Amino acid sequence: MGKKLAIFIPLMIVFGVLQTSLFPKMMLLNAIPNLVFVTVCTAAYFFGSEDGLLFGIVGGLILDILTEYILGTNALLFAVTGFMIGFFPRKNFWDKMPIALGIVMGAVFSEQMISYLLERIGLYLSGAIPDFSMNLGGVLLQKVLPGLLYDAIIFLPIYFTCRSVDRHIDRGKKLMADFS
Amino acid sequence: MKFLKSKWVKLCIVCVVLIGVILFSANPNSPIHFIYKGISVPLQPLQSFFSGVGNRFSKAADYFFHYDTIEQTYQQIEEENDQLKSERQDIEALQEENEELRTLLGMAAENADYDCIVANVIANDTEDWFTTFSIDKGSNAGIAISDCVVTSKGLVGKVVAVAPTSAKVMAIVQEESTLMGRLTKTNDLVRIRGMENLGMDILCKMDRVDETVDLAVGDQIQTTNSEELYPAGLVIGTVKELVEENNQRYALVEPAVDFRKLDKIMVMSKKEE
């Protein structure tokens, strides 16, 4: 666990900085890649629900701190998502990249929709909008789908990074077992 | 305590704690803001660096994706610039003309004995193109032979032929031209003649300069009262070079008027008493 945290915490800090500073200037079709969230999801897919929960908390808090948003909002969302993704039994028959991509994209899609819903509820409750209305079609076409495309592109390097970390840890475990 | 090891219990605990944090930090005055803003401070230089990189990238991308628009705008600006330059040249020419006319007006007021008629140079002699030229006013405007012709800079010459709507002017640099002048510095009377101007310089000759005359390069020569044709005090030119040849002393005089750029002139016609 310590090794994973030592690798993923700096990685998520760097990704958080990039996501909040560099990528907003490099919008592709009005979307920004969700680097930290994709990392949390992919790591959770490889390392299970408990690690997913922890990575979710860490990644979400990093993003909350960097965006100076209400602390804990992203952390809660990421932690729950990481926890849920960790339940997919990858080690047995799900260890295929397209499946991982599908799972992570599904998570990104859900996160985007939930974020939009929460944002609308928040605006309505604070009185910023007079009545509760949602433009789901517009959000899907103009924000969520371009975001998914962007996230699918950045998923690949993150997937291979997580896989190599996972294999490295597995090798270490095997060596320890052989040694003992 | 075994139930605490359950994943779902861990999730519930995390959710409860995080909801507590959210509720706590939702208050803008909460002290938790100071804590996490303090944590974000070391990362701010990194954020601002990447933000700068992103800005540059964004500008480069803008240039790439909007090349046609930028090119079009550039062309448009270039056209506008050309138009403005042309307008500026026109304005400068008008200002120059205005200044010239004002000076001529001042000269006309100073010489109340003369009728002053402003005219434009319309044609130059094909052979002596800067020494003899035609103007667009003639006897209909009151111009007569031997009337004095000036610009704001000084003496040009005199009218040598008149038609009803035009007149011919002989410049002081014409070989046939002779007039008396006075050195501004010493008041000595001198004679100014036109001369053959084959080179780039257009000059007059001050001949028969007496030994006693204190003459130096740069001295100014003006018209004098002794010359009935011209009003006194008009600048003829300045001494450019002193020459001694065959025991004779003379000077080359550079006229005050630039004969190559003559455009607007004023004819001073003596009023009949």
mmCIF file of C-alpha atoms in Angstrom, chain A residues 49-136:
data_model
loop_
_atom_site.group_PDB
_atom_site.id
_atom_site.type_symbol
_atom_site.label_atom_id
_atom_site.label_comp_id
_atom_site.label_asym_id
_atom_site.label_seq_id
_atom_site.Cartn_x
_atom_site.Cartn_y
_atom_site.Cartn_z
ATOM 1 C CA SER A 49 -12.055 -1.222 -3.764
ATOM 2 C CA GLU A 50 -10.126 -0.398 -0.586
ATOM 3 C CA ASP A 51 -7.261 1.148 -2.509
ATOM 4 C CA GLY A 52 -9.814 2.795 -4.805
ATOM 5 C CA LEU A 53 -11.459 4.347 -1.766
ATOM 6 C CA LEU A 54 -8.122 5.691 -0.528
ATOM 7 C CA PHE A 55 -7.021 6.983 -3.939
ATOM 8 C CA GLY A 56 -10.436 8.597 -4.328
ATOM 9 C CA ILE A 57 -10.072 10.456 -1.032
ATOM 10 C CA VAL A 58 -6.507 11.576 -1.831
ATOM 11 C CA GLY A 59 -7.223 12.541 -5.462
ATOM 12 C CA GLY A 60 -10.454 14.328 -4.568
ATOM 13 C CA LEU A 61 -8.820 16.273 -1.741
ATOM 14 C CA ILE A 62 -5.928 17.305 -4.017
ATOM 15 C CA LEU A 63 -8.410 18.627 -6.566
ATOM 16 C CA ASP A 64 -10.493 20.377 -3.875
ATOM 17 C CA ILE A 65 -7.362 22.054 -2.489
ATOM 18 C CA LEU A 66 -6.071 23.125 -5.897
ATOM 19 C CA THR A 67 -9.408 24.497 -7.056
ATOM 20 C CA GLU A 68 -10.129 25.978 -3.590
ATOM 21 C CA TYR A 69 -13.601 24.564 -3.862
ATOM 22 C CA ILE A 70 -15.667 23.278 -0.917
ATOM 23 C CA LEU A 71 -13.352 20.750 0.668
ATOM 24 C CA GLY A 72 -14.572 17.145 0.451
ATOM 25 C CA THR A 73 -16.968 17.364 -2.486
ATOM 26 C CA ASN A 74 -14.658 15.826 -5.055
ATOM 27 C CA ALA A 75 -13.143 13.616 -2.369
ATOM 28 C CA LEU A 76 -16.561 12.093 -1.563
ATOM 29 C CA LEU A 77 -17.481 11.575 -5.206
ATOM 30 C CA PHE A 78 -14.093 10.126 -6.134
ATOM 31 C CA ALA A 79 -13.919 7.904 -3.055
ATOM 32 C CA VAL A 80 -17.336 6.347 -3.694
ATOM 33 C CA THR A 81 -16.530 5.854 -7.399
ATOM 34 C CA GLY A 82 -13.100 4.359 -6.641
ATOM 35 C CA PHE A 83 -14.683 2.035 -4.110
ATOM 36 C CA MET A 84 -17.350 0.853 -6.567
ATOM 37 C CA ILE A 85 -14.921 0.318 -9.453
ATOM 38 C CA GLY A 86 -12.683 -1.747 -7.196
ATOM 39 C CA PHE A 87 -15.382 -4.409 -7.050
ATOM 40 C CA PHE A 88 -14.893 -5.437 -10.681
ATOM 41 C CA PRO A 89 -13.054 -8.808 -10.487
ATOM 42 C CA ARG A 90 -10.273 -7.805 -12.888
ATOM 43 C CA LYS A 91 -7.796 -10.427 -11.774
ATOM 44 C CA ASN A 92 -10.026 -13.274 -12.923
ATOM 45 C CA PHE A 93 -11.429 -12.439 -16.335
ATOM 46 C CA TRP A 94 -11.679 -8.696 -16.773
ATOM 47 C CA ASP A 95 -8.020 -7.954 -17.431
ATOM 48 C CA LYS A 96 -8.546 -6.476 -20.840
ATOM 49 C CA MET A 97 -7.820 -2.884 -21.749
ATOM 50 C CA PRO A 98 -11.085 -2.201 -23.650
ATOM 51 C CA ILE A 99 -13.051 -3.436 -20.660
ATOM 52 C CA ALA A 100 -11.081 -1.161 -18.362
ATOM 53 C CA LEU A 101 -11.689 1.688 -20.766
ATOM 54 C CA GLY A 102 -15.424 0.975 -20.774
ATOM 55 C CA ILE A 103 -15.566 0.852 -16.978
ATOM 56 C CA VAL A 104 -13.565 4.053 -16.531
ATOM 57 C CA MET A 105 -15.557 5.885 -19.211
ATOM 58 C CA GLY A 106 -18.780 4.707 -17.550
ATOM 59 C CA ALA A 107 -17.499 6.117 -14.276
ATOM 60 C CA VAL A 108 -16.506 9.386 -15.926
ATOM 61 C CA PHE A 109 -19.919 9.648 -17.544
ATOM 62 C CA SER A 110 -21.684 8.986 -14.217
ATOM 63 C CA GLU A 111 -19.429 11.464 -12.422
ATOM 64 C CA GLN A 112 -20.156 14.167 -14.986
ATOM 65 C CA MET A 113 -23.886 13.622 -14.818
ATOM 66 C CA ILE A 114 -23.941 13.462 -11.015
ATOM 67 C CA SER A 115 -21.783 16.624 -10.846
ATOM 68 C CA TYR A 116 -24.193 18.413 -13.167
ATOM 69 C CA LEU A 117 -27.191 17.248 -11.152
ATOM 70 C CA LEU A 118 -25.591 18.317 -7.853
ATOM 71 C CA GLU A 119 -24.614 21.650 -9.361
ATOM 72 C CA ARG A 120 -28.190 22.312 -10.503
ATOM 73 C CA ILE A 121 -29.560 21.302 -7.106
ATOM 74 C CA GLY A 122 -27.022 23.581 -5.420
ATOM 75 C CA LEU A 123 -27.926 26.504 -7.667
ATOM 76 C CA TYR A 124 -31.625 25.941 -7.110
ATOM 77 C CA LEU A 125 -31.301 25.659 -3.337
ATOM 78 C CA SER A 126 -29.118 28.773 -3.158
ATOM 79 C CA GLY A 127 -31.722 30.691 -5.176
ATOM 80 C CA ALA A 128 -29.346 31.377 -8.075
ATOM 81 C CA ILE A 129 -31.871 29.862 -10.511
ATOM 82 C CA PRO A 130 -35.618 30.442 -10.086
ATOM 83 C CA ASP A 131 -36.810 26.957 -11.066
ATOM 84 C CA PHE A 132 -35.176 23.599 -11.230
ATOM 85 C CA SER A 133 -34.528 22.813 -14.886
ATOM 86 C CA MET A 134 -31.902 20.722 -16.687
ATOM 87 C CA ASN A 135 -30.634 20.772 -20.237
ATOM 88 C CA LEU A 136 -29.475 17.184 -20.357
#
